[in-house]
Amino acid sequence: MKSPARRSQMLLTLGFLAVIAGVPAAQIAIELRRGEPVQSTDVFRCPPTAENLRRFEHALEDGWWGQETLRPRMQQFLLATLGDTGAKALAGREDWLFYRPGVRYLVEPNRAERDDGGSIWVQPPSGETRRDSVVAAIVRFRDQLAQRGIQLLVVPIPGKASVYPDMLSRRAEGTWRDFRSPTEELLEELERRGVNAVDLFAVFREARQAAASDPALYLASDTHWTPAGAKVAADAVAQRLRQLDWLPEHPYKYAGRTVRVRRSGDLPGMMQAPGAREWFPAEIVECRQVLDPLHGGLLVPAAGGREGTYMNEHLVDTPMEASLLVLGDSFSRIYQFAEPASLGEVDGPTTSEPSQSEPPDDRPSREAATAKRRLLPGSAGFPSLLADALGAAVDYIVSDGGAATDVRRRLSVNPAILERKRVVIWEFAERDVALGKEGWRDVPLPSAPNQSM
Amino acid sequence: MFFTDSINALLALRGDGLLPLLRVTLPIGISFYTFQAMSYTIDLYRGEARPARSLVDFACFVSLFPQLLAGPIIRYHTVAAQLDHREHSLARFSEGVALFILGFAKKVLLANVMGEVADAVFGAAAPTALDAWCGALAYALQIYFDFAAYSDLAIGLGRMFGFEFPRNFDAPYLADSITDFWRRWHISLSTFLRDYLYIPLGGNRKGPGRTYVNLAVVMLFGGLWHGANWTFVAWGAMHGALLAWERWMGKNSLYAALPRPARVAVTMILVLVTWVLFRAESLSAAGSYLAAMFGLSAPGSASLLLSAEVYTPRHLAVMLLCLILTVQPIQAFDWSRRTLNPVHVLGLLALFVFALVVMSTQAFSPFLYFRF
């Protein structure tokens, strides 16, 4: 008869070996059951280079059955027990959430242009630090546009933590007005280099002070601003354009109406924990939808671009062609489109604004045809609000997370967009200065055709 | 590269020509198996071991896979006989499993989490003094649990294959002096340096002055062994200076008369300060960080946000757990050898599965000592 100690040793050994062998065995069984090729044999199908091995490891990790079953449950457990919000989100006060890379950008020192792996953030690199190189990249783009007789207005969007540091950390309570984002140094440098820019940091601080944060300028559990924040930004940009006398000559009157929207934040989704959305409930915000009084429709394109990228060469269906072009990211996308994959939804009936030239109810419109499909109302984002504030049509190219390079790349392959443009408004999230998906690549614009201003 | 860069910096001051820089790709773990190969040669030279029976035995010793990448450093004479003959038993295998599971859990559940805190604070532009101390403590816990975890994994795997590797840590943060610290921290390195460098240099047999020089040389070399960077040289120099100072002061040292808990606390503070040199990317970064720790630099307004990243319930809970495990006397190395009952076994298996699933929620986090 075996001794109790030996039984324990046997149990531990067999249990350990079962776990070690059980994970790949279960994976193989699942793959065979699904009729898929056995992924673990992929390692023998290509040369064992570092790149191939890394790709193999990532594929194994992504394809592991536990990714879909165990991992979310564990993340949910960690959220429930220790308040762990995962790698992307940071928990603030009063159930506010912040995007961790955005906070990292604020906390870290000005990063060196070349990272540890030797890769370059801005191409071509023009300075020791990323911020210096980004300034140089902006100046290059300004000069490229100037050759075509087009002006550039740069609009770095403050991250949520730059405007609401006190909602992230109690330490900033009472001192949020003094909070300085590193992007403000970038703005100063742009000014020294003669690049026109809008300082939304000061504008937002002032707006927050004036409105006592009601409504807030940013969504509590989302990376982005509220419709109120987008409106403040659009008004500030419009004011700056007026100061610079860069407005079109014939102002146009838009109509508008208020729509209440229930929007779930993007940050709970990033936690990849099943219960996160219950922890951080959807917020109800009021959007101002901008309408075209002549055509009775929303100022949104009939069709979007590829996933994550929305390009509209003629945003407003008016007789005039837009002389303003917005290049931007998800800060321009949010509320602007009827996002089929978005998390928001129309909350109850919309309320019309009696002002201006409201379209008659019986007038056919694209909106009416697609209203049921819409989750978010659309035409209430930064581009439409800017058009409304300016009284001028606005075209735009918007790419989620791609304001640094992708939007310029899209522009370079569609140079016809620039033919009648006088002003380009370049909006990007401030964290793009040092963090992002591809850095700031050099994108040449095709040579300017002969054109008059 | 380090030496070439350093010499070139000196030559540049004189306006002389620069040495060409050779870019050689080094295999990981080179410092460990270089030491093992040296150990083989020296042990044979000293007559402490007999030559390996074959090239295969020698290659097996140098590239012994459980500890190849990050130690512990195995000296040839300690395993020469085991290369020849090992005993395999269920008891030994299960002891190895127990230690392996404990090491794995230390790495995933403790070291990686403390690494998040350390990375956040060391990566900040201008942390507050409180944050800087917290970051240094987190790094001290990270490097201990990370390296001790790897040692546990290596020793555990060794046991599964019938090897018995020596202990590499012995509650180092309970040391009550720097001298005591080096008896408890990375024991395989400190004994290697003692037996193969300090004693051949004369140890303490050639008078006090020579002893201090020997200590300094050994610690400088020990620092440089960790990596070709002036931060490691400074770290080694600081430890060498502290060891020499303690030896010089003897029982009259600044804290020798304090009660043991106070001595442990003072030693811990000294160790924390030296870890800053070890962790920082450059000497200037280390200087800035130390200035922040001692309130000599003004924190930036953005540093207010750091608390949200650092003082989360998860980080604080794990830090507290780490501190408790650090000061309690039971070591995984010894515990894994005790007779386990079914409750222990079920606890270990549950810990293993839990750590495995937690690992799936974490980003890739290699062992710190992989780069040495």
GROMACS .gro file of C-alpha atoms in nm, chain A residues 74-297:
model
  224
   74MET     CA    1  -0.988   3.613  -1.540
   75GLN     CA    2  -0.993   3.977  -1.645
   76GLN     CA    3  -1.345   3.999  -1.509
   77PHE     CA    4  -1.231   3.839  -1.182
   78LEU     CA    5  -0.939   4.082  -1.152
   79LEU     CA    6  -1.171   4.374  -1.223
   80ALA     CA    7  -1.421   4.261  -0.963
   81THR     CA    8  -1.170   4.176  -0.691
   82LEU     CA    9  -0.885   4.422  -0.739
   83GLY     CA   10  -1.032   4.685  -0.968
   84ASP     CA   11  -0.784   4.588  -1.237
   85THR     CA   12  -0.883   4.772  -1.554
   86GLY     CA   13  -0.635   4.596  -1.783
   87ALA     CA   14  -0.349   4.716  -1.997
   88LYS     CA   15  -0.535   4.987  -2.190
   89ALA     CA   16  -0.754   5.156  -1.930
   90LEU     CA   17  -0.684   5.339  -1.608
   91ALA     CA   18  -0.944   5.382  -1.339
   92GLY     CA   19  -1.003   5.736  -1.224
   93ARG     CA   20  -1.238   5.880  -0.970
   94GLU     CA   21  -1.618   5.858  -0.979
   95ASP     CA   22  -1.606   5.575  -1.235
   96TRP     CA   23  -1.412   5.777  -1.487
   97LEU     CA   24  -1.179   5.580  -1.709
   98PHE     CA   25  -0.873   5.703  -1.891
   99TYR     CA   26  -0.677   5.566  -2.185
  100ARG     CA   27  -0.347   5.447  -2.040
  101PRO     CA   28  -0.123   5.533  -2.340
  102GLY     CA   29  -0.266   5.885  -2.331
  103VAL     CA   30  -0.168   5.919  -1.966
  104ARG     CA   31   0.174   5.764  -2.033
  105TYR     CA   32   0.234   6.032  -2.294
  106LEU     CA   33   0.173   6.301  -2.033
  107VAL     CA   34   0.385   6.143  -1.763
  108GLU     CA   35   0.685   6.032  -1.966
  109PRO     CA   36   0.974   6.257  -2.059
  110ASN     CA   37   1.005   6.384  -2.413
  111ARG     CA   38   1.102   6.063  -2.586
  112ALA     CA   39   1.415   6.029  -2.793
  113GLU     CA   40   1.354   6.025  -3.165
  114ARG     CA   41   1.510   5.682  -3.197
  115ASP     CA   42   1.368   5.413  -2.969
  116ASP     CA   43   1.561   5.126  -2.807
  117GLY     CA   44   1.515   4.911  -3.112
  118GLY     CA   45   1.657   5.184  -3.335
  119SER     CA   46   1.331   5.260  -3.513
  120ILE     CA   47   1.258   5.616  -3.607
  121TRP     CA   48   0.941   5.791  -3.496
  122VAL     CA   49   0.936   6.071  -3.751
  123GLN     CA   50   1.060   6.022  -4.102
  124PRO     CA   51   1.287   6.188  -4.189
  125PRO     CA   52   1.406   6.250  -3.833
  126SER     CA   53   1.481   6.613  -3.770
  127GLY     CA   54   1.559   6.638  -3.402
  128GLU     CA   55   1.686   6.461  -3.098
  129THR     CA   56   1.341   6.416  -2.953
  130ARG     CA   57   1.012   6.306  -3.095
  131ARG     CA   58   0.854   6.640  -3.019
  132ASP     CA   59   1.121   6.828  -3.212
  133SER     CA   60   1.087   6.593  -3.505
  134VAL     CA   61   0.708   6.621  -3.504
  135VAL     CA   62   0.737   7.001  -3.521
  136ALA     CA   63   0.965   6.962  -3.821
  137ALA     CA   64   0.719   6.721  -3.985
  138ILE     CA   65   0.435   6.968  -3.935
  139VAL     CA   66   0.646   7.248  -4.082
  140ARG     CA   67   0.721   7.030  -4.386
  141PHE     CA   68   0.351   6.964  -4.439
  142ARG     CA   69   0.276   7.333  -4.398
  143ASP     CA   70   0.532   7.410  -4.670
  144GLN     CA   71   0.394   7.138  -4.900
  145LEU     CA   72   0.048   7.292  -4.874
  146ALA     CA   73   0.183   7.644  -4.912
  147GLN     CA   74   0.322   7.546  -5.252
  148ARG     CA   75  -0.038   7.486  -5.353
  149GLY     CA   76  -0.153   7.812  -5.199
  150ILE     CA   77  -0.323   7.632  -4.912
  151GLN     CA   78  -0.299   7.738  -4.548
  152LEU     CA   79  -0.254   7.494  -4.260
  153LEU     CA   80  -0.412   7.520  -3.918
  154VAL     CA   81  -0.291   7.264  -3.663
  155VAL     CA   82  -0.524   7.148  -3.386
  156PRO     CA   83  -0.373   6.906  -3.130
  157ILE     CA   84  -0.660   6.760  -2.926
  158PRO     CA   85  -0.598   6.751  -2.551
  159GLY     CA   86  -0.623   6.407  -2.397
  160LYS     CA   87  -0.886   6.362  -2.130
  161ALA     CA   88  -0.625   6.360  -1.855
  162SER     CA   89  -0.491   6.698  -1.969
  163VAL     CA   90  -0.827   6.860  -1.910
  164TYR     CA   91  -0.951   6.648  -1.619
  165PRO     CA   92  -0.634   6.546  -1.430
  166ASP     CA   93  -0.831   6.568  -1.106
  167MET     CA   94  -1.071   6.299  -1.227
  168LEU     CA   95  -0.774   6.067  -1.269
  169SER     CA   96  -0.585   6.149  -0.954
  170ARG     CA   97  -0.702   6.306  -0.632
  171ARG     CA   98  -0.363   6.476  -0.613
  172ALA     CA   99  -0.466   6.712  -0.891
  173GLU     CA  100  -0.780   6.818  -0.713
  174GLY     CA  101  -0.794   7.195  -0.699
  175THR     CA  102  -0.488   7.232  -0.921
  176TRP     CA  103  -0.628   7.117  -1.254
  177ARG     CA  104  -0.613   7.474  -1.386
  178ASP     CA  105  -0.234   7.468  -1.348
  179PHE     CA  106  -0.186   7.137  -1.521
  180ARG     CA  107   0.054   7.165  -1.813
  181SER     CA  108   0.055   6.911  -2.092
  182PRO     CA  109   0.383   6.859  -2.281
  183THR     CA  110   0.184   6.933  -2.596
  184GLU     CA  111   0.164   7.295  -2.487
  185GLU     CA  112   0.541   7.312  -2.541
  186LEU     CA  113   0.482   7.176  -2.890
  187LEU     CA  114   0.232   7.455  -2.951
  188GLU     CA  115   0.485   7.713  -2.837
  189GLU     CA  116   0.744   7.569  -3.072
  190LEU     CA  117   0.494   7.570  -3.360
  191GLU     CA  118   0.426   7.934  -3.292
  192ARG     CA  119   0.799   8.009  -3.299
  193ARG     CA  120   0.821   7.831  -3.634
  194GLY     CA  121   0.533   8.034  -3.775
  195VAL     CA  122   0.280   7.751  -3.788
  196ASN     CA  123  -0.076   7.853  -3.709
  197ALA     CA  124  -0.233   7.641  -3.440
  198VAL     CA  125  -0.527   7.638  -3.202
  199ASP     CA  126  -0.450   7.601  -2.832
  200LEU     CA  127  -0.741   7.388  -2.720
  201PHE     CA  128  -0.575   7.335  -2.382
  202ALA     CA  129  -0.639   7.692  -2.276
  203VAL     CA  130  -0.981   7.689  -2.443
  204PHE     CA  131  -1.089   7.373  -2.263
  205ARG     CA  132  -0.964   7.493  -1.928
  206GLU     CA  133  -1.161   7.811  -1.974
  207ALA     CA  134  -1.468   7.623  -2.089
  208ARG     CA  135  -1.445   7.385  -1.796
  209GLN     CA  136  -1.411   7.672  -1.555
  210ALA     CA  137  -1.702   7.859  -1.708
  211ALA     CA  138  -1.937   7.564  -1.730
  212ALA     CA  139  -1.835   7.411  -1.398
  213SER     CA  140  -1.802   7.086  -1.594
  214ASP     CA  141  -2.170   7.059  -1.671
  215PRO     CA  142  -2.187   6.912  -1.921
  216ALA     CA  143  -1.840   6.760  -1.907
  217LEU     CA  144  -1.616   6.806  -2.207
  218TYR     CA  145  -1.516   6.438  -2.212
  219LEU     CA  146  -1.711   6.118  -2.171
  220ALA     CA  147  -1.648   5.943  -1.841
  221SER     CA  148  -1.569   5.598  -1.977
  222ASP     CA  149  -1.457   5.687  -2.326
  223THR     CA  150  -1.134   5.821  -2.472
  224HIS     CA  151  -1.315   6.096  -2.657
  225TRP     CA  152  -1.488   6.419  -2.593
  226THR     CA  153  -1.859   6.475  -2.540
  227PRO     CA  154  -2.063   6.662  -2.800
  228ALA     CA  155  -2.013   6.965  -2.574
  229GLY     CA  156  -1.636   6.924  -2.599
  230ALA     CA  157  -1.653   6.884  -2.975
  231LYS     CA  158  -1.864   7.200  -2.993
  232VAL     CA  159  -1.617   7.399  -2.785
  233ALA     CA  160  -1.335   7.281  -3.011
  234ALA     CA  161  -1.528   7.360  -3.330
  235ASP     CA  162  -1.612   7.709  -3.204
  236ALA     CA  163  -1.249   7.772  -3.109
  237VAL     CA  164  -1.126   7.661  -3.451
  238ALA     CA  165  -1.390   7.873  -3.622
  239GLN     CA  166  -1.286   8.174  -3.416
  240ARG     CA  167  -0.922   8.122  -3.506
  241LEU     CA  168  -1.010   8.096  -3.875
  242ARG     CA  169  -1.199   8.423  -3.848
  243GLN     CA  170  -0.901   8.586  -3.681
  244LEU     CA  171  -0.681   8.465  -3.964
  245ASP     CA  172  -0.939   8.579  -4.222
  246TRP     CA  173  -0.936   8.237  -4.380
  247LEU     CA  174  -1.312   8.197  -4.410
  248PRO     CA  175  -1.500   8.144  -4.736
  249GLU     CA  176  -1.669   8.452  -4.872
  250HIS     CA  177  -2.029   8.333  -4.883
  251PRO     CA  178  -2.154   8.212  -4.547
  252TYR     CA  179  -2.417   7.945  -4.540
  253LYS     CA  180  -2.685   7.886  -4.278
  254TYR     CA  181  -2.725   7.536  -4.146
  255ALA     CA  182  -3.010   7.401  -3.945
  256GLY     CA  183  -2.975   7.189  -3.636
  257ARG     CA  184  -3.159   6.982  -3.384
  258THR     CA  185  -3.085   6.817  -3.055
  259VAL     CA  186  -3.063   6.441  -3.023
  260ARG     CA  187  -3.008   6.247  -2.704
  261VAL     CA  188  -2.767   5.962  -2.747
  262ARG     CA  189  -2.686   5.675  -2.519
  263ARG     CA  190  -2.325   5.596  -2.571
  264SER     CA  191  -2.119   5.322  -2.412
  265GLY     CA  192  -1.756   5.413  -2.371
  266ASP     CA  193  -1.479   5.252  -2.570
  267LEU     CA  194  -1.260   5.194  -2.263
  268PRO     CA  195  -1.472   4.922  -2.095
  269GLY     CA  196  -1.451   4.734  -2.423
  270MET     CA  197  -1.073   4.758  -2.417
  271MET     CA  198  -1.070   4.580  -2.079
  272GLN     CA  199  -1.189   4.261  -2.249
  273ALA     CA  200  -1.380   4.171  -1.935
  274PRO     CA  201  -1.738   4.051  -1.987
  275GLY     CA  202  -1.884   4.249  -1.699
  276ALA     CA  203  -1.704   4.573  -1.770
  277ARG     CA  204  -1.995   4.735  -1.949
  278GLU     CA  205  -2.219   4.681  -1.649
  279TRP     CA  206  -1.958   4.840  -1.425
  280PHE     CA  207  -1.929   5.143  -1.645
  281PRO     CA  208  -2.278   5.214  -1.776
  282ALA     CA  209  -2.355   5.400  -2.093
  283GLU     CA  210  -2.383   5.777  -2.076
  284ILE     CA  211  -2.658   5.986  -2.223
  285VAL     CA  212  -2.534   6.292  -2.402
  286GLU     CA  213  -2.702   6.555  -2.610
  287CYS     CA  214  -2.575   6.602  -2.962
  288ARG     CA  215  -2.647   6.886  -3.197
  289GLN     CA  216  -2.712   6.739  -3.536
  290VAL     CA  217  -2.626   6.976  -3.813
  291LEU     CA  218  -2.866   6.968  -4.105
  292ASP     CA  219  -2.860   7.094  -4.457
  293PRO     CA  220  -3.172   7.311  -4.488
  294LEU     CA  221  -3.185   7.295  -4.865
  295HIS     CA  222  -3.158   6.921  -4.900
  296GLY     CA  223  -3.305   6.824  -4.568
  297GLY     CA  224  -3.040   6.570  -4.480
   0.00000   0.00000   0.00000
